[in-house]
mmCIF file of C-alpha atoms and ligand atoms in Angstrom:
data_model
loop_
_atom_site.group_PDB
_atom_site.id
_atom_site.type_symbol
_atom_site.label_atom_id
_atom_site.label_comp_id
_atom_site.label_asym_id
_atom_site.label_seq_id
_atom_site.Cartn_x
_atom_site.Cartn_y
_atom_site.Cartn_z
ATOM 1 C CA UNK A 1 -10.556 14.858 14.375
ATOM 2 C CA UNK A 2 -11.442 17.472 11.741
ATOM 3 C CA UNK A 3 -9.682 20.198 13.732
ATOM 4 C CA UNK A 4 -7.467 22.143 11.368
ATOM 5 C CA UNK A 5 -9.143 20.931 8.191
ATOM 6 C CA UNK A 6 -11.777 23.689 7.903
ATOM 7 C CA UNK A 7 -9.955 25.398 5.078
ATOM 8 C CA UNK A 8 -8.951 22.290 3.183
ATOM 9 C CA UNK A 9 -10.832 21.434 -0.004
ATOM 10 C CA UNK A 10 -9.750 17.800 -0.132
ATOM 11 C CA UNK A 11 -7.681 15.995 2.460
ATOM 12 C CA UNK A 12 -6.804 12.605 3.902
ATOM 13 C CA UNK A 13 -6.799 11.980 7.645
ATOM 14 C CA UNK A 14 -4.125 9.500 8.658
ATOM 15 C CA UNK A 15 -4.425 7.997 12.113
ATOM 16 C CA UNK A 16 -0.929 6.991 13.217
ATOM 17 C CA UNK A 17 -2.106 5.534 16.517
ATOM 18 C CA UNK A 18 -4.158 3.014 14.548
ATOM 19 C CA UNK A 19 -1.146 2.247 12.371
ATOM 20 C CA UNK A 20 0.864 1.431 15.470
ATOM 21 C CA UNK A 21 -1.927 -0.738 16.889
ATOM 22 C CA UNK A 22 -2.267 -2.564 13.566
ATOM 23 C CA UNK A 23 1.418 -3.463 13.615
ATOM 24 C CA UNK A 24 1.075 -4.765 17.155
ATOM 25 C CA UNK A 25 -1.972 -6.872 16.253
ATOM 26 C CA UNK A 26 -0.362 -8.327 13.125
ATOM 27 C CA UNK A 27 2.739 -9.215 15.117
ATOM 28 C CA UNK A 28 0.689 -10.787 17.876
ATOM 29 C CA UNK A 29 -1.060 -13.031 15.343
ATOM 30 C CA UNK A 30 2.239 -14.397 13.998
ATOM 31 C CA UNK A 31 4.963 -16.527 15.579
ATOM 32 C CA UNK A 32 7.070 -14.315 17.884
ATOM 33 C CA UNK A 33 10.407 -14.870 16.135
ATOM 34 C CA UNK A 34 9.199 -13.318 12.860
ATOM 35 C CA UNK A 35 10.880 -10.173 11.643
ATOM 36 C CA UNK A 36 8.474 -7.488 10.478
ATOM 37 C CA UNK A 37 9.423 -6.057 7.100
ATOM 38 C CA UNK A 38 7.340 -2.901 6.762
ATOM 39 C CA UNK A 39 6.569 -2.221 3.113
ATOM 40 C CA UNK A 40 6.348 1.556 2.738
ATOM 41 C CA UNK A 41 6.913 2.015 -0.986
ATOM 42 C CA UNK A 42 4.953 4.611 -2.983
ATOM 43 C CA UNK A 43 5.009 7.180 -0.172
ATOM 44 C CA UNK A 44 3.831 4.554 2.305
ATOM 45 C CA UNK A 45 0.871 3.624 0.105
ATOM 46 C CA UNK A 46 -0.040 7.299 -0.174
ATOM 47 C CA UNK A 47 -0.204 7.765 3.597
ATOM 48 C CA UNK A 48 3.011 9.838 3.661
ATOM 49 C CA UNK A 49 6.412 8.189 4.130
ATOM 50 C CA UNK A 50 7.923 10.480 6.729
ATOM 51 C CA UNK A 51 5.124 10.231 9.290
ATOM 52 C CA UNK A 52 4.347 6.579 8.647
ATOM 53 C CA UNK A 53 7.963 5.388 8.748
ATOM 54 C CA UNK A 54 8.682 7.382 11.906
ATOM 55 C CA UNK A 55 5.718 5.757 13.627
ATOM 56 C CA UNK A 56 6.617 2.267 12.399
ATOM 57 C CA UNK A 57 10.185 2.722 13.635
ATOM 58 C CA UNK A 58 8.791 3.563 17.046
ATOM 59 C CA UNK A 59 6.319 0.686 16.840
ATOM 60 C CA UNK A 60 9.059 -1.877 16.271
ATOM 61 C CA UNK A 61 9.372 -2.580 12.551
ATOM 62 C CA UNK A 62 12.575 -4.555 11.915
ATOM 63 C CA UNK A 63 13.255 -3.830 8.247
ATOM 64 C CA UNK A 64 11.834 -1.384 5.685
ATOM 65 C CA UNK A 65 11.080 -2.312 2.091
ATOM 66 C CA UNK A 66 10.857 0.297 -0.652
ATOM 67 C CA UNK A 67 10.503 0.273 -4.398
ATOM 68 C CA UNK A 68 13.493 2.386 -5.351
ATOM 69 C CA UNK A 69 16.524 4.354 -4.230
ATOM 70 C CA UNK A 70 14.846 7.762 -4.116
ATOM 71 C CA UNK A 71 12.361 6.309 -1.662
ATOM 72 C CA UNK A 72 15.238 4.805 0.313
ATOM 73 C CA UNK A 73 16.986 8.191 0.471
ATOM 74 C CA UNK A 74 13.755 9.692 1.842
ATOM 75 C CA UNK A 75 13.556 6.944 4.470
ATOM 76 C CA UNK A 76 17.134 7.612 5.579
ATOM 77 C CA UNK A 77 16.025 11.179 6.345
ATOM 78 C CA UNK A 78 13.434 9.787 8.759
ATOM 79 C CA UNK A 79 15.765 7.631 10.815
ATOM 80 C CA UNK A 80 19.094 5.871 10.556
ATOM 81 C CA UNK A 81 19.996 2.327 11.373
ATOM 82 C CA UNK A 82 17.141 0.303 9.951
ATOM 83 C CA UNK A 83 17.943 -2.282 7.294
ATOM 84 C CA UNK A 84 16.370 -1.266 3.976
ATOM 85 C CA UNK A 85 15.444 -3.653 1.188
ATOM 86 C CA UNK A 86 14.908 -2.359 -2.350
ATOM 87 C CA UNK A 87 12.210 -4.488 -3.944
ATOM 88 C CA UNK A 88 12.558 -3.422 -7.587
ATOM 89 C CA UNK A 89 15.407 -4.036 -10.021
ATOM 90 C CA UNK A 90 18.237 -1.511 -9.690
ATOM 91 C CA UNK A 91 19.167 0.116 -13.003
ATOM 92 C CA UNK A 92 22.843 -0.165 -14.019
ATOM 93 C CA UNK A 93 23.262 3.607 -13.667
ATOM 94 C CA UNK A 94 21.855 3.544 -10.135
ATOM 95 C CA UNK A 95 24.090 0.864 -8.649
ATOM 96 C CA UNK A 96 26.633 3.198 -7.093
ATOM 97 C CA UNK A 97 23.888 4.609 -4.859
ATOM 98 C CA UNK A 98 23.373 1.222 -3.200
ATOM 99 C CA UNK A 99 26.502 1.272 -1.019
ATOM 100 C CA UNK A 100 26.182 5.052 -0.623
ATOM 101 C CA UNK A 101 22.730 4.653 0.929
ATOM 102 C CA UNK A 102 23.687 1.392 2.629
ATOM 103 C CA UNK A 103 20.628 -0.462 1.327
ATOM 104 C CA UNK A 104 20.117 -4.069 0.287
ATOM 105 C CA UNK A 105 19.359 -4.677 -3.391
ATOM 106 C CA UNK A 106 17.189 -7.523 -4.641
ATOM 107 C CA UNK A 107 19.197 -9.709 -7.005
ATOM 108 C CA UNK A 108 17.409 -11.680 -9.729
ATOM 109 C CA UNK A 109 20.270 -12.695 -12.001
ATOM 110 C CA UNK A 110 23.910 -13.748 -12.050
ATOM 111 C CA UNK A 111 24.691 -10.598 -14.069
ATOM 112 C CA UNK A 112 23.301 -8.424 -11.314
ATOM 113 C CA UNK A 113 25.272 -10.398 -8.723
ATOM 114 C CA UNK A 114 28.492 -9.958 -10.704
ATOM 115 C CA UNK A 115 27.900 -6.229 -11.152
ATOM 116 C CA UNK A 116 27.383 -5.697 -7.418
ATOM 117 C CA UNK A 117 30.350 -7.962 -6.639
ATOM 118 C CA UNK A 118 32.562 -5.729 -8.819
ATOM 119 C CA UNK A 119 31.168 -2.620 -7.196
ATOM 120 C CA UNK A 120 31.825 -4.015 -3.709
ATOM 121 C CA UNK A 121 35.386 -4.904 -4.685
ATOM 122 C CA UNK A 122 36.009 -1.408 -6.089
ATOM 123 C CA UNK A 123 34.581 0.234 -2.973
ATOM 124 C CA UNK A 124 36.358 -2.151 -0.630
ATOM 125 C CA UNK A 125 33.192 -2.713 1.360
ATOM 126 C CA UNK A 126 30.598 -5.438 1.643
ATOM 127 C CA UNK A 127 27.196 -5.098 0.052
ATOM 128 C CA UNK A 128 24.401 -7.011 1.756
ATOM 129 C CA UNK A 129 21.969 -8.538 -0.742
ATOM 130 C CA UNK A 130 18.663 -10.380 -0.881
ATOM 131 C CA UNK A 131 18.166 -13.005 -3.568
ATOM 132 C CA UNK A 132 14.771 -13.310 -5.136
ATOM 133 C CA UNK A 133 13.390 -16.597 -6.378
ATOM 134 C CA UNK A 134 10.730 -16.572 -9.096
ATOM 135 C CA UNK A 135 8.405 -19.361 -8.038
ATOM 136 C CA UNK A 136 5.628 -18.535 -10.475
ATOM 137 C CA UNK A 137 4.962 -14.795 -10.495
ATOM 138 C CA UNK A 138 7.088 -14.386 -13.628
ATOM 139 C CA UNK A 139 8.230 -10.945 -12.577
ATOM 140 C CA UNK A 140 11.470 -10.346 -10.630
ATOM 141 C CA UNK A 141 13.633 -13.163 -9.313
ATOM 142 C CA UNK A 142 15.619 -15.991 -10.834
ATOM 143 C CA UNK A 143 13.500 -18.942 -11.963
ATOM 144 C CA UNK A 144 13.447 -21.385 -9.055
ATOM 145 C CA UNK A 145 15.147 -24.234 -10.904
ATOM 146 C CA UNK A 146 18.143 -21.950 -11.602
ATOM 147 C CA UNK A 147 18.496 -20.588 -8.094
ATOM 148 C CA UNK A 148 21.697 -22.548 -7.458
ATOM 149 C CA UNK A 149 23.551 -20.536 -10.152
ATOM 150 C CA UNK A 150 22.701 -17.279 -8.425
ATOM 151 C CA UNK A 151 23.439 -18.647 -4.975
ATOM 152 C CA UNK A 152 26.898 -19.888 -5.970
ATOM 153 C CA UNK A 153 27.724 -16.634 -7.815
ATOM 154 C CA UNK A 154 26.983 -14.733 -4.603
ATOM 155 C CA UNK A 155 28.839 -17.250 -2.444
ATOM 156 C CA UNK A 156 31.908 -16.865 -4.659
ATOM 157 C CA UNK A 157 31.939 -13.061 -4.352
ATOM 158 C CA UNK A 158 33.845 -11.922 -1.252
ATOM 159 C CA UNK A 159 32.211 -8.485 -1.474
ATOM 160 C CA UNK A 160 28.654 -9.782 -1.249
ATOM 161 C CA UNK A 161 27.007 -10.825 1.978
ATOM 162 C CA UNK A 162 23.860 -12.897 1.709
ATOM 163 C CA UNK A 163 21.304 -11.248 3.995
ATOM 164 C CA UNK A 164 18.065 -12.728 2.753
ATOM 165 C CA UNK A 165 16.200 -14.887 0.269
ATOM 166 C CA UNK A 166 12.623 -14.304 -0.762
ATOM 167 C CA UNK A 167 9.835 -14.906 -3.232
ATOM 168 C CA UNK A 168 6.521 -13.227 -4.003
ATOM 169 C CA UNK A 169 3.162 -14.940 -4.314
ATOM 170 C CA UNK A 170 1.036 -14.205 -7.355
ATOM 171 C CA UNK A 171 -2.275 -15.431 -5.954
ATOM 172 C CA UNK A 172 -2.090 -15.215 -2.168
ATOM 173 C CA UNK A 173 -5.607 -15.136 -0.792
ATOM 174 C CA UNK A 174 -7.192 -15.896 -4.158
ATOM 175 C CA UNK A 175 -5.751 -19.289 -5.137
ATOM 176 C CA UNK A 176 -4.361 -21.457 -2.336
ATOM 177 C CA UNK A 177 -3.192 -24.151 -4.715
ATOM 178 C CA UNK A 178 -0.970 -21.766 -6.656
ATOM 179 C CA UNK A 179 0.357 -20.306 -3.401
ATOM 180 C CA UNK A 180 1.188 -23.750 -2.022
ATOM 181 C CA UNK A 181 2.994 -24.682 -5.241
ATOM 182 C CA UNK A 182 5.026 -21.479 -4.985
ATOM 183 C CA UNK A 183 5.767 -22.092 -1.318
ATOM 184 C CA UNK A 184 6.972 -25.620 -2.105
ATOM 185 C CA UNK A 185 9.214 -24.453 -4.941
ATOM 186 C CA UNK A 186 10.661 -21.744 -2.717
ATOM 187 C CA UNK A 187 11.357 -24.109 0.186
ATOM 188 C CA UNK A 188 13.124 -26.517 -2.107
ATOM 189 C CA UNK A 189 15.305 -23.742 -3.536
ATOM 190 C CA UNK A 190 16.260 -22.224 -0.172
ATOM 191 C CA UNK A 191 16.805 -25.431 1.777
ATOM 192 C CA UNK A 192 20.546 -25.565 0.971
ATOM 193 C CA UNK A 193 21.146 -21.975 2.121
ATOM 194 C CA UNK A 194 18.887 -21.787 5.178
ATOM 195 C CA UNK A 195 20.944 -20.842 8.221
ATOM 196 C CA UNK A 196 20.398 -18.760 11.327
ATOM 197 C CA UNK A 197 20.580 -15.057 10.619
ATOM 198 C CA UNK A 198 19.416 -15.335 7.032
ATOM 199 C CA UNK A 199 16.087 -13.594 6.469
ATOM 200 C CA UNK A 200 13.760 -15.970 4.639
ATOM 201 C CA UNK A 201 10.513 -14.347 3.633
ATOM 202 C CA UNK A 202 7.662 -14.963 1.246
ATOM 203 C CA UNK A 203 4.447 -13.657 2.720
ATOM 204 C CA UNK A 204 2.795 -10.340 1.997
ATOM 205 C CA UNK A 205 -0.445 -9.269 3.687
ATOM 206 C CA UNK A 206 -2.588 -11.861 1.930
ATOM 207 C CA UNK A 207 0.137 -14.499 2.223
ATOM 208 C CA UNK A 208 0.108 -14.583 6.005
ATOM 209 C CA UNK A 209 -3.403 -16.006 5.706
ATOM 210 C CA UNK A 210 -1.666 -19.316 4.945
ATOM 211 C CA UNK A 211 1.513 -18.833 6.952
ATOM 212 C CA UNK A 212 2.866 -22.282 7.792
ATOM 213 C CA UNK A 213 3.768 -23.445 11.282
ATOM 214 C CA UNK A 214 7.402 -24.458 11.509
ATOM 215 C CA UNK A 215 9.565 -24.208 8.404
ATOM 216 C CA UNK A 216 12.412 -21.806 7.787
ATOM 217 C CA UNK A 217 10.373 -18.611 7.330
ATOM 218 C CA UNK A 218 11.459 -15.875 9.694
ATOM 219 C CA UNK A 219 10.098 -12.740 8.029
ATOM 220 C CA UNK A 220 6.905 -11.302 6.549
ATOM 221 C CA UNK A 221 6.516 -8.288 4.250
ATOM 222 C CA UNK A 222 3.484 -6.314 5.279
ATOM 223 C CA UNK A 223 2.046 -3.452 3.259
ATOM 224 C CA UNK A 224 -1.714 -3.150 2.873
ATOM 225 C CA UNK A 225 -2.716 -4.876 6.100
ATOM 226 C CA UNK A 226 -0.815 -2.472 8.341
ATOM 227 C CA UNK A 227 -2.907 0.336 6.835
ATOM 228 C CA UNK A 228 -5.972 -1.462 8.102
ATOM 229 C CA UNK A 229 -7.176 -2.974 4.843
ATOM 230 C CA UNK A 230 -7.719 -6.683 4.478
ATOM 231 C CA UNK A 231 -6.904 -8.120 1.100
ATOM 232 C CA UNK A 232 -9.065 -11.045 0.066
ATOM 233 C CA UNK A 233 -7.687 -13.885 2.144
ATOM 234 C CA UNK A 234 -8.213 -16.862 4.343
ATOM 235 C CA UNK A 235 -10.050 -16.996 7.618
ATOM 236 C CA UNK A 236 -6.742 -16.394 9.379
ATOM 237 C CA UNK A 237 -6.792 -12.782 8.274
ATOM 238 C CA UNK A 238 -10.237 -12.296 9.775
ATOM 239 C CA UNK A 239 -8.679 -12.986 13.171
ATOM 240 C CA UNK A 240 -6.146 -10.188 12.816
ATOM 241 C CA UNK A 241 -7.796 -7.091 14.195
ATOM 242 C CA UNK A 242 -6.843 -4.071 12.094
ATOM 243 C CA UNK A 243 -8.444 -0.652 11.769
ATOM 244 C CA UNK A 244 -8.372 1.612 8.710
ATOM 245 C CA UNK A 245 -5.647 4.237 9.007
ATOM 246 C CA UNK A 246 -6.727 6.611 6.245
ATOM 247 C CA UNK A 247 -9.966 8.411 5.523
ATOM 248 C CA UNK A 248 -10.512 10.641 2.505
ATOM 249 C CA UNK A 249 -12.573 13.804 2.562
ATOM 250 C CA UNK A 250 -13.552 16.802 0.495
ATOM 251 C CA UNK A 251 -15.755 19.812 1.094
ATOM 252 C CA UNK A 252 -18.911 20.864 -0.651
ATOM 253 C CA UNK A 253 -18.197 24.033 -2.616
ATOM 254 C CA UNK A 254 -21.659 24.935 -3.876
ATOM 255 C CA UNK A 255 -25.222 23.667 -3.568
ATOM 256 C CA UNK A 256 -27.969 24.435 -6.071
ATOM 257 C CA UNK A 257 -31.306 23.281 -7.383
ATOM 258 C CA UNK A 258 -31.834 22.304 -11.001
ATOM 259 C CA UNK A 259 -35.028 21.466 -12.905
ATOM 260 C CA UNK A 260 -35.941 17.967 -14.058
ATOM 261 C CA UNK A 261 -34.576 17.133 -17.495
ATOM 262 C CA UNK A 262 -31.340 19.103 -17.046
ATOM 263 C CA UNK A 263 -28.307 17.336 -18.398
ATOM 264 C CA UNK A 264 -25.341 17.829 -16.092
ATOM 265 C CA UNK A 265 -21.582 17.496 -16.430
ATOM 266 C CA UNK A 266 -19.485 17.286 -19.611
ATOM 267 C CA UNK A 267 -21.357 15.964 -22.618
ATOM 268 C CA UNK A 268 -24.506 15.913 -20.514
ATOM 269 C CA UNK A 269 -23.641 12.453 -19.309
ATOM 270 C CA UNK A 270 -26.359 12.497 -16.648
ATOM 271 C CA UNK A 271 -29.977 13.613 -17.095
ATOM 272 C CA UNK A 272 -31.875 14.665 -13.981
ATOM 273 C CA UNK A 273 -35.127 12.729 -13.813
ATOM 274 C CA UNK A 274 -36.627 14.961 -11.144
ATOM 275 C CA UNK A 275 -36.103 18.436 -9.771
ATOM 276 C CA UNK A 276 -32.791 17.915 -7.996
ATOM 277 C CA UNK A 277 -30.507 19.422 -5.458
ATOM 278 C CA UNK A 278 -26.890 19.156 -6.552
ATOM 279 C CA UNK A 279 -23.758 19.533 -4.443
ATOM 280 C CA UNK A 280 -20.519 20.423 -6.177
ATOM 281 C CA UNK A 281 -17.684 18.660 -4.385
ATOM 282 C CA UNK A 282 -14.221 20.302 -4.340
ATOM 283 C CA UNK A 283 -12.413 17.205 -5.596
ATOM 284 C CA UNK A 284 -11.961 15.505 -8.933
ATOM 285 C CA UNK A 285 -9.582 13.267 -10.772
ATOM 286 C CA UNK A 286 -6.689 15.601 -10.014
ATOM 287 C CA UNK A 287 -7.229 14.648 -6.386
ATOM 288 C CA UNK A 288 -7.463 10.936 -7.071
ATOM 289 C CA UNK A 289 -11.111 10.286 -7.877
ATOM 290 C CA UNK A 290 -10.923 8.105 -10.977
ATOM 291 C CA UNK A 291 -13.286 9.019 -13.825
ATOM 292 C CA UNK A 292 -14.552 5.458 -13.511
ATOM 293 C CA UNK A 293 -16.526 6.714 -10.482
ATOM 294 C CA UNK A 294 -18.650 8.810 -12.851
ATOM 295 C CA UNK A 295 -22.318 7.887 -12.307
ATOM 296 C CA UNK A 296 -21.187 5.013 -10.060
ATOM 297 C CA UNK A 297 -19.533 6.099 -6.853
ATOM 298 C CA UNK A 298 -21.009 7.218 -3.554
ATOM 299 C CA UNK A 299 -19.974 9.843 -1.027
ATOM 300 C CA UNK A 300 -21.120 10.310 2.568
ATOM 301 C CA UNK A 301 -22.575 13.618 3.677
ATOM 302 C CA UNK A 302 -24.157 13.980 7.116
ATOM 303 C CA UNK A 303 -24.115 10.203 7.527
ATOM 304 C CA UNK A 304 -25.983 9.503 4.277
ATOM 305 C CA UNK A 305 -24.890 8.018 0.996
ATOM 306 C CA UNK A 306 -25.099 10.434 -1.917
ATOM 307 C CA UNK A 307 -24.572 9.196 -5.474
ATOM 308 C CA UNK A 308 -21.995 10.739 -7.781
ATOM 309 C CA UNK A 309 -23.762 11.964 -10.923
ATOM 310 C CA UNK A 310 -22.231 12.897 -14.241
ATOM 311 C CA UNK A 311 -18.590 12.699 -15.065
ATOM 312 C CA UNK A 312 -15.903 13.186 -12.449
ATOM 313 C CA UNK A 313 -13.970 16.206 -13.699
ATOM 314 C CA UNK A 314 -10.494 17.463 -12.883
ATOM 315 C CA UNK A 315 -11.353 19.568 -9.840
ATOM 316 C CA UNK A 316 -15.042 18.974 -9.203
ATOM 317 C CA UNK A 317 -17.530 16.180 -8.823
ATOM 318 C CA UNK A 318 -21.315 16.419 -8.722
ATOM 319 C CA UNK A 319 -23.442 14.718 -6.090
ATOM 320 C CA UNK A 320 -27.190 14.253 -5.978
ATOM 321 C CA UNK A 321 -28.163 15.431 -2.494
ATOM 322 C CA UNK A 322 -31.898 15.714 -3.144
ATOM 323 C CA UNK A 323 -32.727 13.012 -0.627
ATOM 324 C CA UNK A 324 -30.823 14.526 2.283
ATOM 325 C CA UNK A 325 -33.251 15.760 4.946
ATOM 326 C CA UNK A 326 -31.375 19.042 5.083
ATOM 327 C CA UNK A 327 -29.567 20.762 2.245
ATOM 328 C CA UNK A 328 -25.805 20.639 2.785
ATOM 329 C CA UNK A 329 -24.052 23.972 3.129
ATOM 330 C CA UNK A 330 -20.969 25.177 1.282
ATOM 331 C CA UNK A 331 -17.991 24.076 3.365
ATOM 332 C CA UNK A 332 -19.719 20.940 4.575
ATOM 333 C CA UNK A 333 -17.505 17.919 4.951
ATOM 334 C CA UNK A 334 -17.973 14.903 2.695
ATOM 335 C CA UNK A 335 -16.373 11.487 3.131
ATOM 336 C CA UNK A 336 -15.162 9.446 0.178
ATOM 337 C CA UNK A 337 -13.413 6.788 2.249
ATOM 338 C CA UNK A 338 -14.163 6.397 5.922
ATOM 339 C CA UNK A 339 -16.943 6.620 8.452
ATOM 340 C CA UNK A 340 -19.593 9.268 8.977
ATOM 341 C CA UNK A 341 -22.612 9.033 11.232
ATOM 342 C CA UNK A 342 -22.500 5.251 11.422
ATOM 343 C CA UNK A 343 -22.210 4.796 7.645
ATOM 344 C CA UNK A 344 -18.948 3.456 6.262
ATOM 345 C CA UNK A 345 -17.365 3.558 2.826
ATOM 346 C CA UNK A 346 -14.328 1.293 2.877
ATOM 347 C CA UNK A 347 -11.329 1.418 0.581
ATOM 348 C CA UNK A 348 -12.600 -1.820 -0.878
ATOM 349 C CA UNK A 349 -16.020 -0.210 -1.576
ATOM 350 C CA UNK A 350 -14.252 2.662 -3.307
ATOM 351 C CA UNK A 351 -12.033 0.260 -5.254
ATOM 352 C CA UNK A 352 -15.002 -1.785 -6.436
ATOM 353 C CA UNK A 353 -16.837 1.285 -7.745
ATOM 354 C CA UNK A 354 -13.672 2.635 -9.348
ATOM 355 C CA UNK A 355 -12.558 -0.672 -10.903
ATOM 356 C CA UNK A 356 -9.327 -0.429 -8.984
ATOM 357 C CA UNK A 357 -7.535 -2.559 -6.427
ATOM 358 C CA UNK A 358 -7.219 -1.188 -2.885
ATOM 359 C CA UNK A 359 -3.462 -0.605 -3.301
ATOM 360 C CA UNK A 360 -4.164 1.521 -6.367
ATOM 361 C CA UNK A 361 -6.795 3.625 -4.593
ATOM 362 C CA UNK A 362 -4.185 4.730 -2.059
ATOM 363 C CA UNK A 363 -1.582 5.420 -4.745
ATOM 364 C CA UNK A 364 -4.058 7.493 -6.734
ATOM 365 C CA UNK A 365 -4.731 10.022 -3.964
ATOM 366 C CA UNK A 366 -2.696 12.895 -5.334
ATOM 367 C CA UNK A 367 -0.214 15.343 -3.910
ATOM 368 C CA UNK A 368 -2.865 18.069 -3.909
ATOM 369 C CA UNK A 369 -4.676 16.219 -1.131
ATOM 370 C CA UNK A 370 -3.153 17.284 2.182
ATOM 371 C CA UNK A 371 -2.377 14.474 4.626
ATOM 372 C CA UNK A 372 -3.501 15.431 8.109
ATOM 373 C CA UNK A 373 -2.095 13.310 10.926
ATOM 374 C CA UNK A 374 -3.638 12.153 14.178
ATOM 375 C CA UNK A 375 -0.865 10.980 16.473
ATOM 376 C CA UNK A 376 -2.479 10.208 19.809
ATOM 377 C CA UNK A 377 -4.348 7.059 20.680
ATOM 378 C CA UNK A 378 -7.682 8.626 21.682
ATOM 379 C CA UNK A 379 -9.369 7.778 18.376
HETATM 380 C C1 LIG B 401 4.377 -4.363 -2.336
HETATM 381 C C2 LIG B 401 4.993 -5.634 -1.977
HETATM 382 C C3 LIG B 401 4.647 -6.296 -0.781
HETATM 383 C C4 LIG B 401 3.532 -5.834 0.124
HETATM 384 O O1 LIG B 401 2.322 -6.376 -0.325
HETATM 385 P P1 LIG B 401 0.957 -6.129 0.472
HETATM 386 O O2 LIG B 401 -0.019 -6.944 -0.290
HETATM 387 O O3 LIG B 401 0.656 -4.673 0.363
HETATM 388 O O4 LIG B 401 1.154 -6.581 1.850
HETATM 389 C C5 LIG B 401 5.341 -7.431 -0.445
HETATM 390 N N1 LIG B 401 6.325 -7.908 -1.250
HETATM 391 C C6 LIG B 401 6.671 -7.313 -2.401
HETATM 392 C C7 LIG B 401 7.740 -7.911 -3.246
HETATM 393 C C8 LIG B 401 6.010 -6.163 -2.834
HETATM 394 O O5 LIG B 401 6.355 -5.593 -3.969
#
């Protein structure tokens, strides 16, 4: 799988065959009528939008969800015809791009509904919209007790077509009681509008852990899980077989021996307690290794865990490789996320050491890190 990476200093391997299998497994675990909304915001969680979206289109995603209109424009370059939902608020100055890109905005207020109604009237074409209900997240959406105002504003606007209604859970997988309260509030709000053809969706990756049988839900919004990472969640999620899509690597640039007592890295943040062999890794915070990993994180070399010592710097990170049976060589491959020789460092391991959440780990991997794609299903 490392073919073609010999000259890369830091890179991410993205296995698109696994992505496709993950989608199939998630689908198979859910009721068959559910529409799969593939959440591919933030450059498909750092995996690369073009390749990921193309594969998900082939794999049978029904709808794509993105954070903003620039991302939607990039998705339109990948393939035409898929419904696209914009999850974030649209700025007043951006509204004209909504009909131009033929995407569905998320409406959270009567003002937004009126603005899009005017725009639709001026353009003489319908704009399909999703209404968001705030059931307790306190972020986007109209507060659930006021949903009727938004619903009737949209119903009264000939230029707006109601395509979907949704909410977002604040504590899916971590607090079932809060999630159930949100689900109840949402169901009460949408009951009057539920009709065939309307996309009613609430669950993200963690949410499907408590997906209810029956009920009006006919869509799920899947981000993290399709990339093979399980958020904290119920036992249901354990039954969905997913494999990690991304692994993160860097090469050793230099190996050297230093005497005991040497203080290494900026400000001498780490003092060697013994004569040590140090590997200088060709990756730092400019590649997406948070400084929080300083003196905390681990990296795999030759199937062994090597501790990060000293401060993570912009382009380089120091590893203690004294305990490796053989000294690594310059050019040797190291694994920051992924599997090597039977040892595994998961995204969640990385996130724990870095004080991040798994979503953030992916978003932090920078542009400098080349994404290398595996497309076949052999691995
Ligand atoms: C990002 C996002 C999702 C996807 O969440 P995952 O936990 O990654 O599955 C779903 N819904 C909304 C509104 C989001 O912003």
